[in-house]
PDB file of C-alpha atoms in Angstrom:
ATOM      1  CA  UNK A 121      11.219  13.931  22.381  1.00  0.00           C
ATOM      2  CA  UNK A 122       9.446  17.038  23.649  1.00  0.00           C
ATOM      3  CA  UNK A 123       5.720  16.899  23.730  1.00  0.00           C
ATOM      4  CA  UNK A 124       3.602  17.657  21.120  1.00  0.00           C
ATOM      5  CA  UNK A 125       2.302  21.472  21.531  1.00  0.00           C
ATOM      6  CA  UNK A 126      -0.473  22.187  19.099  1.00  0.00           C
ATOM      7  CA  UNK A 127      -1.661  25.644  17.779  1.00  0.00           C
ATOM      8  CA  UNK A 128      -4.813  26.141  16.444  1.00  0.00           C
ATOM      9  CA  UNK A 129      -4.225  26.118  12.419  1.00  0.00           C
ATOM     10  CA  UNK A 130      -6.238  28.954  12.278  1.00  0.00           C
ATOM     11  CA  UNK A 131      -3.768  30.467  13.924  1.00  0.00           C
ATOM     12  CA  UNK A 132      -0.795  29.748  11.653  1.00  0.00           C
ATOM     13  CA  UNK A 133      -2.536  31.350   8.675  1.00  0.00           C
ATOM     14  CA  UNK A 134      -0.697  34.947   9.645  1.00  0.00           C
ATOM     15  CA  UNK A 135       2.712  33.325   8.008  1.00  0.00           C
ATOM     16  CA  UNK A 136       0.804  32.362   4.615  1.00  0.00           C
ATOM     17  CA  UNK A 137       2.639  33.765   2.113  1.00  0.00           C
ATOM     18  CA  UNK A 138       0.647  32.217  -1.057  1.00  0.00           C
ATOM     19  CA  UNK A 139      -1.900  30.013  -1.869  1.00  0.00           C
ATOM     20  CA  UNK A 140      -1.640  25.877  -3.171  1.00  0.00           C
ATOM     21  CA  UNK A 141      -2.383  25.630  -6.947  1.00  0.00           C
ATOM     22  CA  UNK A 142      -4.635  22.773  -6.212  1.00  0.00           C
ATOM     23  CA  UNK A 143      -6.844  21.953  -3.919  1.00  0.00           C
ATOM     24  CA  UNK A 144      -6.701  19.035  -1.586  1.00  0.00           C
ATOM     25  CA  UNK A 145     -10.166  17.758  -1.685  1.00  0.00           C
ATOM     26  CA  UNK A 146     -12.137  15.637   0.304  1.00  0.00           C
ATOM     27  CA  UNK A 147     -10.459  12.207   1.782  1.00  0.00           C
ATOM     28  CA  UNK A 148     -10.714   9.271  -0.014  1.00  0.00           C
ATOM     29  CA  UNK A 149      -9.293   5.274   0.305  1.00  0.00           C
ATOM     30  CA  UNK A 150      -5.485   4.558   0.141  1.00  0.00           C
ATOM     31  CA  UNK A 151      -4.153   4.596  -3.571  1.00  0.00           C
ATOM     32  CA  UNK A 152      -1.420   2.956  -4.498  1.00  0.00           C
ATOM     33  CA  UNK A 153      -0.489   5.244  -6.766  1.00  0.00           C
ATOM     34  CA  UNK A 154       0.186   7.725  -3.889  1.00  0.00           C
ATOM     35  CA  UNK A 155       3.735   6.140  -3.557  1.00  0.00           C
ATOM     36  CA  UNK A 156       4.231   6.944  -7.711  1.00  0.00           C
ATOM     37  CA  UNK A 157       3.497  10.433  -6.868  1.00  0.00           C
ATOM     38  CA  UNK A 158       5.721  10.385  -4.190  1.00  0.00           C
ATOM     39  CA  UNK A 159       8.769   8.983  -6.580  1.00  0.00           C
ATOM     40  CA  UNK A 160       8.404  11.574  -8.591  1.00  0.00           C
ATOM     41  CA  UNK A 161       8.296  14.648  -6.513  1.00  0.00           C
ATOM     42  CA  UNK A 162      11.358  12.765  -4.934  1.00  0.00           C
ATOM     43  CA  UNK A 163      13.046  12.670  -8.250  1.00  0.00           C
ATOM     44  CA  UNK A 164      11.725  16.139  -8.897  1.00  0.00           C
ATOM     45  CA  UNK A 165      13.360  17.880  -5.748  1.00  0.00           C
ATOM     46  CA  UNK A 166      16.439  15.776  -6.065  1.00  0.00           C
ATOM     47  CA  UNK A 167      16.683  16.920 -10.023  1.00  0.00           C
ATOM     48  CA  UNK A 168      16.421  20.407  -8.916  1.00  0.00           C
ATOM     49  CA  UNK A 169      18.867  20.365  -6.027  1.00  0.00           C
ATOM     50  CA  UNK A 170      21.247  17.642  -6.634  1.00  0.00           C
ATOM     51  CA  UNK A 171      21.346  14.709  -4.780  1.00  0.00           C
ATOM     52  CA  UNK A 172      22.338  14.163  -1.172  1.00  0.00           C
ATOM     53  CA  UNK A 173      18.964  15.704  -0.020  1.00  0.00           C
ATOM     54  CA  UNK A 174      17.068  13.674   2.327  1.00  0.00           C
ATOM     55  CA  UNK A 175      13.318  13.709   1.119  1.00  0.00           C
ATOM     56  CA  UNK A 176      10.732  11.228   2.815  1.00  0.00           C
ATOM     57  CA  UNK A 177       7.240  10.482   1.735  1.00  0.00           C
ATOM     58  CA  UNK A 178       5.214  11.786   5.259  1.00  0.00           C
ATOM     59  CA  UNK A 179       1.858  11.934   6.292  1.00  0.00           C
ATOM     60  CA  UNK A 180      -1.468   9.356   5.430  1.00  0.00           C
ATOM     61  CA  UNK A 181      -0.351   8.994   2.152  1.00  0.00           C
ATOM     62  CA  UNK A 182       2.560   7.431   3.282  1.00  0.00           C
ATOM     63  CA  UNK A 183       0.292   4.592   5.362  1.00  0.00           C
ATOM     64  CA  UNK A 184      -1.148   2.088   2.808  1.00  0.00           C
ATOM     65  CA  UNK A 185      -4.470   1.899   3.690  1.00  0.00           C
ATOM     66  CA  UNK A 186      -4.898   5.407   5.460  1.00  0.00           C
ATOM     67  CA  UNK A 187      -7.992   7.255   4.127  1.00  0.00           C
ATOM     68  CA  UNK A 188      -6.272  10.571   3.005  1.00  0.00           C
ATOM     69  CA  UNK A 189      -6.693  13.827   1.312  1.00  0.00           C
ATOM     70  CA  UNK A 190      -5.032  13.099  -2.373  1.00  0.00           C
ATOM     71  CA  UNK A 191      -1.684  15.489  -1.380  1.00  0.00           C
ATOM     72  CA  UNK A 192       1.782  13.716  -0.833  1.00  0.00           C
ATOM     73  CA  UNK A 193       3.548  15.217   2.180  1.00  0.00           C
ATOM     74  CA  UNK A 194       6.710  14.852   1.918  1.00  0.00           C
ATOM     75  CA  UNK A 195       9.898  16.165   4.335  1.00  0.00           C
ATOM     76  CA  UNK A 196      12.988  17.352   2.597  1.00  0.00           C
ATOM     77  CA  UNK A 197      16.379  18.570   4.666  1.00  0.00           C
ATOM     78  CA  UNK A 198      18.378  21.385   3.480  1.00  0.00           C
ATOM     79  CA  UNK A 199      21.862  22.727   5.204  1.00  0.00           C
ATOM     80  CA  UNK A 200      19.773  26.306   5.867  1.00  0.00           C
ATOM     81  CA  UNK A 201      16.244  26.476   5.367  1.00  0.00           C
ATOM     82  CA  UNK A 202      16.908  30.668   6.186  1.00  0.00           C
ATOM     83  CA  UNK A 203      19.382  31.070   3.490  1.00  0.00           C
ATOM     84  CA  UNK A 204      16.439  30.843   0.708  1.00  0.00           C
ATOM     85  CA  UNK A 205      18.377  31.619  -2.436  1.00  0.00           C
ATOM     86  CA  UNK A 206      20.332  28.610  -1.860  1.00  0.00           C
ATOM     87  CA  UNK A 207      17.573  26.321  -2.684  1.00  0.00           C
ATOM     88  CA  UNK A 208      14.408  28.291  -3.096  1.00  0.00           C
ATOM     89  CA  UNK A 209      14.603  29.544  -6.737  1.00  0.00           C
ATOM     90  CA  UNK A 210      15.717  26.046  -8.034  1.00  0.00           C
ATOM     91  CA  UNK A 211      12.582  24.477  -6.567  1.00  0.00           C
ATOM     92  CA  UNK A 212      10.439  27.335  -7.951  1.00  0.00           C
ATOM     93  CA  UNK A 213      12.025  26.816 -11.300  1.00  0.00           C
ATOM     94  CA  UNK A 214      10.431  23.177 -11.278  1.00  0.00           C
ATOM     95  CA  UNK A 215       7.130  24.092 -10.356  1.00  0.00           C
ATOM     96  CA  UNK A 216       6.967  24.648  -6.413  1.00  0.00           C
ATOM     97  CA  UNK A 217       5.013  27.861  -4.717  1.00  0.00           C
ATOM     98  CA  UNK A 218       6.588  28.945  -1.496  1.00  0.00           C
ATOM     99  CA  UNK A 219       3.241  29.044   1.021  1.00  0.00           C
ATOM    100  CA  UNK A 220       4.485  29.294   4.394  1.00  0.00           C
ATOM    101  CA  UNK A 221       7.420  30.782   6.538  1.00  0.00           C
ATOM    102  CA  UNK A 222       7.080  29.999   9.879  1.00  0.00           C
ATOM    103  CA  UNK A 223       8.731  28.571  12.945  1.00  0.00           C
ATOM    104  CA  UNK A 224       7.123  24.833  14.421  1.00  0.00           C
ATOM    105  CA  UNK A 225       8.606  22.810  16.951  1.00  0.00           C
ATOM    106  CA  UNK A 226      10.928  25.411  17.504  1.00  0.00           C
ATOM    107  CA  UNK A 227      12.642  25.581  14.083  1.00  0.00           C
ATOM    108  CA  UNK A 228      12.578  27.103  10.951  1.00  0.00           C
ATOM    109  CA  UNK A 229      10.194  25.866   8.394  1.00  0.00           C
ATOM    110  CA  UNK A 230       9.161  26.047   4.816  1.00  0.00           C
ATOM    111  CA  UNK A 231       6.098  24.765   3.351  1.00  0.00           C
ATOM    112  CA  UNK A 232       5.858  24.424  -0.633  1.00  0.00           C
ATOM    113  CA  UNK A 233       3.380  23.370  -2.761  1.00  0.00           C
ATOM    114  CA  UNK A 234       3.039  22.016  -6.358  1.00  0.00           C
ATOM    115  CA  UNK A 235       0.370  21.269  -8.161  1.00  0.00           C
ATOM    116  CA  UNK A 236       0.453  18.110 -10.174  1.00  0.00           C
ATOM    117  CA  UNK A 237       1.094  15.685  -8.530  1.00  0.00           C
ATOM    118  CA  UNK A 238      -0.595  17.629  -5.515  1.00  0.00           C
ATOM    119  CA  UNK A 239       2.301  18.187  -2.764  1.00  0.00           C
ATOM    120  CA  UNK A 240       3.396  19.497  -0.008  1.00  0.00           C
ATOM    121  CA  UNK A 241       6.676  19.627   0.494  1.00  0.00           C
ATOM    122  CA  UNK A 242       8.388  20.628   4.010  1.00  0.00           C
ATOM    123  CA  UNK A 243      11.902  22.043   4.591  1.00  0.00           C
ATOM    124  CA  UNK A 244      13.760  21.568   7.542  1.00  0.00           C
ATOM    125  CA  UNK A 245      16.992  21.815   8.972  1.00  0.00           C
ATOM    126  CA  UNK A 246      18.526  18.365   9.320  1.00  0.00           C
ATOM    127  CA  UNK A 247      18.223  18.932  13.427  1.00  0.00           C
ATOM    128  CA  UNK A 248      14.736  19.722  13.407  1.00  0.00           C
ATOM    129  CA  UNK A 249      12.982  17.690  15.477  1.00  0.00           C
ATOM    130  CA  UNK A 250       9.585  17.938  13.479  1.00  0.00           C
ATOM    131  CA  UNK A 251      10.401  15.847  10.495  1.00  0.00           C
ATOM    132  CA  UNK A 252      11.484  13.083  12.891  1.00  0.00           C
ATOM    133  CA  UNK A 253       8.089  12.790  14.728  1.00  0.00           C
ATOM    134  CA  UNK A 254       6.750  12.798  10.951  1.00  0.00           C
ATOM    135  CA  UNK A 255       8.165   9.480  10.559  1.00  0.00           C
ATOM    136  CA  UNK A 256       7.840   7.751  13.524  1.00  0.00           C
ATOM    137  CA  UNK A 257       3.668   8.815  13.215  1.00  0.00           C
ATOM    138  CA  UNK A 258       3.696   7.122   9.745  1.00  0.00           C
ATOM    139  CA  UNK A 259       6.184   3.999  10.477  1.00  0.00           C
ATOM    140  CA  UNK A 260       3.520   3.897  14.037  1.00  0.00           C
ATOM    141  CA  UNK A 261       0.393   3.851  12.299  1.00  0.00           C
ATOM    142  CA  UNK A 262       1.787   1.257   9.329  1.00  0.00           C
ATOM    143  CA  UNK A 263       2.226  -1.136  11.931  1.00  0.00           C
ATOM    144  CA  UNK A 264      -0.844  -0.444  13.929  1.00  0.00           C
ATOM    145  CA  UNK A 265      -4.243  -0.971  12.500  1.00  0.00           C
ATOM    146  CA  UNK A 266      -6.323   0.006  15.246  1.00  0.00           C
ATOM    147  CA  UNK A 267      -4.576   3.778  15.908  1.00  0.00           C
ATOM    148  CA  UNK A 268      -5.187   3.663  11.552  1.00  0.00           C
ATOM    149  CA  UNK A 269      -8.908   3.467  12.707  1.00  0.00           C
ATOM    150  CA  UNK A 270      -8.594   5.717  15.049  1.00  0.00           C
ATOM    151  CA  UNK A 271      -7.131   8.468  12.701  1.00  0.00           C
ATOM    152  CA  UNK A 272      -9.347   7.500   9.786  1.00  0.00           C
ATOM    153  CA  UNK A 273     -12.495   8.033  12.290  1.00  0.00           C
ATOM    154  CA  UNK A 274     -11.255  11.435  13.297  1.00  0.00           C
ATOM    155  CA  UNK A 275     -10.533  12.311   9.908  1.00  0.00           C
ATOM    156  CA  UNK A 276     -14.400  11.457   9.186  1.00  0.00           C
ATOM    157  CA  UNK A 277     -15.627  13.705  12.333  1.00  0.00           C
ATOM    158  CA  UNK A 278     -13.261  15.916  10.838  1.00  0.00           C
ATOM    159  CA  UNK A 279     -14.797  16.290   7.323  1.00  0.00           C
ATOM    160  CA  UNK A 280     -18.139  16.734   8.914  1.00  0.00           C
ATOM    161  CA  UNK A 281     -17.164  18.902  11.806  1.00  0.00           C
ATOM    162  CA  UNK A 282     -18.470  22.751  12.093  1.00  0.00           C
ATOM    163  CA  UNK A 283     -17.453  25.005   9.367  1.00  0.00           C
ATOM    164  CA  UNK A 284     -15.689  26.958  11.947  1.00  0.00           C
ATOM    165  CA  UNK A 285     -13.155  24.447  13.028  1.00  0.00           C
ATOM    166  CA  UNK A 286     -10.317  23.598  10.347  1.00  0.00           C
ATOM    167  CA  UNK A 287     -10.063  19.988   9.296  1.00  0.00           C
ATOM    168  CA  UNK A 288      -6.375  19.823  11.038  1.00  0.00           C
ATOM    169  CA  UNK A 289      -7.806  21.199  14.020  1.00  0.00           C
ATOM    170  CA  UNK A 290     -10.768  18.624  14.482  1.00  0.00           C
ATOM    171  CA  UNK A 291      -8.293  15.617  14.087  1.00  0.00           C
ATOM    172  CA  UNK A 292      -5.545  17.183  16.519  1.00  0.00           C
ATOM    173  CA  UNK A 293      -6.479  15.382  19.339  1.00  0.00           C
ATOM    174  CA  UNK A 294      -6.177  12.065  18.355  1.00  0.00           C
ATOM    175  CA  UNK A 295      -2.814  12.609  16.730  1.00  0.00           C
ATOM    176  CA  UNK A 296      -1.772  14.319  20.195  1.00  0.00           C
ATOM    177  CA  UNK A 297      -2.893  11.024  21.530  1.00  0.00           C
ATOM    178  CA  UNK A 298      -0.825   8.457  19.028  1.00  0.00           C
ATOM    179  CA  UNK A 299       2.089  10.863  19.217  1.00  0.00           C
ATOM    180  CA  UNK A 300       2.421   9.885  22.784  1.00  0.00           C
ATOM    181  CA  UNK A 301       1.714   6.269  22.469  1.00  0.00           C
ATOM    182  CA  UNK A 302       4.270   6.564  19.593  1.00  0.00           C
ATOM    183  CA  UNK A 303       7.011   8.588  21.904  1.00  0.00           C
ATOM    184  CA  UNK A 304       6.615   6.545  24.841  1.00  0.00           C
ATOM    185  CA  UNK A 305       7.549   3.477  22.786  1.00  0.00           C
ATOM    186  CA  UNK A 306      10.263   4.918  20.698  1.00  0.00           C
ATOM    187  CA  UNK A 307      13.720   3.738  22.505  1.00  0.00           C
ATOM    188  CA  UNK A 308      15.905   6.160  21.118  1.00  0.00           C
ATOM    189  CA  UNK A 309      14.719   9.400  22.579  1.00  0.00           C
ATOM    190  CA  UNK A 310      13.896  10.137  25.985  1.00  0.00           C
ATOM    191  CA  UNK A 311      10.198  11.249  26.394  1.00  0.00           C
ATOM    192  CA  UNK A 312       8.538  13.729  28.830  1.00  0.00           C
ATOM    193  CA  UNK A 313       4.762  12.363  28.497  1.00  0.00           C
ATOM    194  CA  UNK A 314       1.838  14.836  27.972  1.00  0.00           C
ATOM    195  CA  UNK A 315      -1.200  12.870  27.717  1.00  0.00           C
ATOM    196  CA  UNK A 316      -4.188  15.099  26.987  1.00  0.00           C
ATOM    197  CA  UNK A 317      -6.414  16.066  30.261  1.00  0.00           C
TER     198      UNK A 317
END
């Protein structure tokens, strides 16, 4: 996989396009009702666009026992995230706000949200390499308490961290650092490492 290449969030806010309904709060302990919330925006997207979409529950609410903001992050594929009208309105229609049009990792994304339960949802191109390193972070950190720590303790700077920096932007560099860990180890892509100076 090619290495991780952070932007500042800040950065990204040029391609908002809208705001969330709801706001994420602060983070808080795993709830096991995060995987309930999950089901249903899975049933939710999947009622709106017919099935055969790939949607994956992403992200520390995917991790039981990840501290995490109360928002589900969750991936979902479509044939052409740039042909909007195929899918757009029919996600609208059930609730979702488009929020973002940009470009990460090199391909075309969409971020949604939708307010209850609090989402965001992620459209990709099934080639897109981004969704992929989404899973292999959360099936990494299941299986790893320690890089859990890790995470949780940068989230915690992060919450506390000058009013200047955004919350992403505080935690990036430890998920730089278990991205690597997490690409070296992963068998079925060739890595290129870029460990942090």
């Amino acid at each position: 996989m090619a290495p991780v290449r952070r932007r500042p969030n800040a950065a990204r806010q040029s391609q908002r396009v809208a705001f969330r309904q709801t706001d994420p709060g602060s983070p808080r302990a795993y709830d096991p009702r995060w995987a309930e919330s999950f089901a249903c925006v899975r049933d939710l997207v999947v009622g709106a666009l017919g099935a055969g979409h790939a949607v994956w529950h992403v992200g520390s609410t995917a991790v039981p026992g990840m501290i995490a903001k109360p928002v589900i992050d969750a991936d979902l594929l479509v044939p052409d995230v740039l042909d909007e009208r195929a899918w757009l309105p029919k996600l609208e229609a059930v609730g979702f706000r488009l929020v973002f049009r940009d470009v990460i990792a090199g391909a075309a994304h969409r971020q949604l949200t939708l307010g209850n339960p609090d989402t965001n949802l992620h459209v990709w191109q099934p080639e897109a390499v981004e969704p992929q390193r989404h899973r292999l972070f959360a099936e990494w950190l299941r299986s790893r308490p320690e890089d859990r720590q890790a995470f949780a303790d940068a989230k915690a700077e992060a919450v506390s961290a000058d009013k200047g920096v955004r919350y992403n932007d505080a935690k990036a560099a430890v998920v730089c650092d278990i991205y690597e860990q997490a690409f070296a180890s992963e068998p079925n892509h060739s890595h290129d490492a870029h460990p942090r100076p």
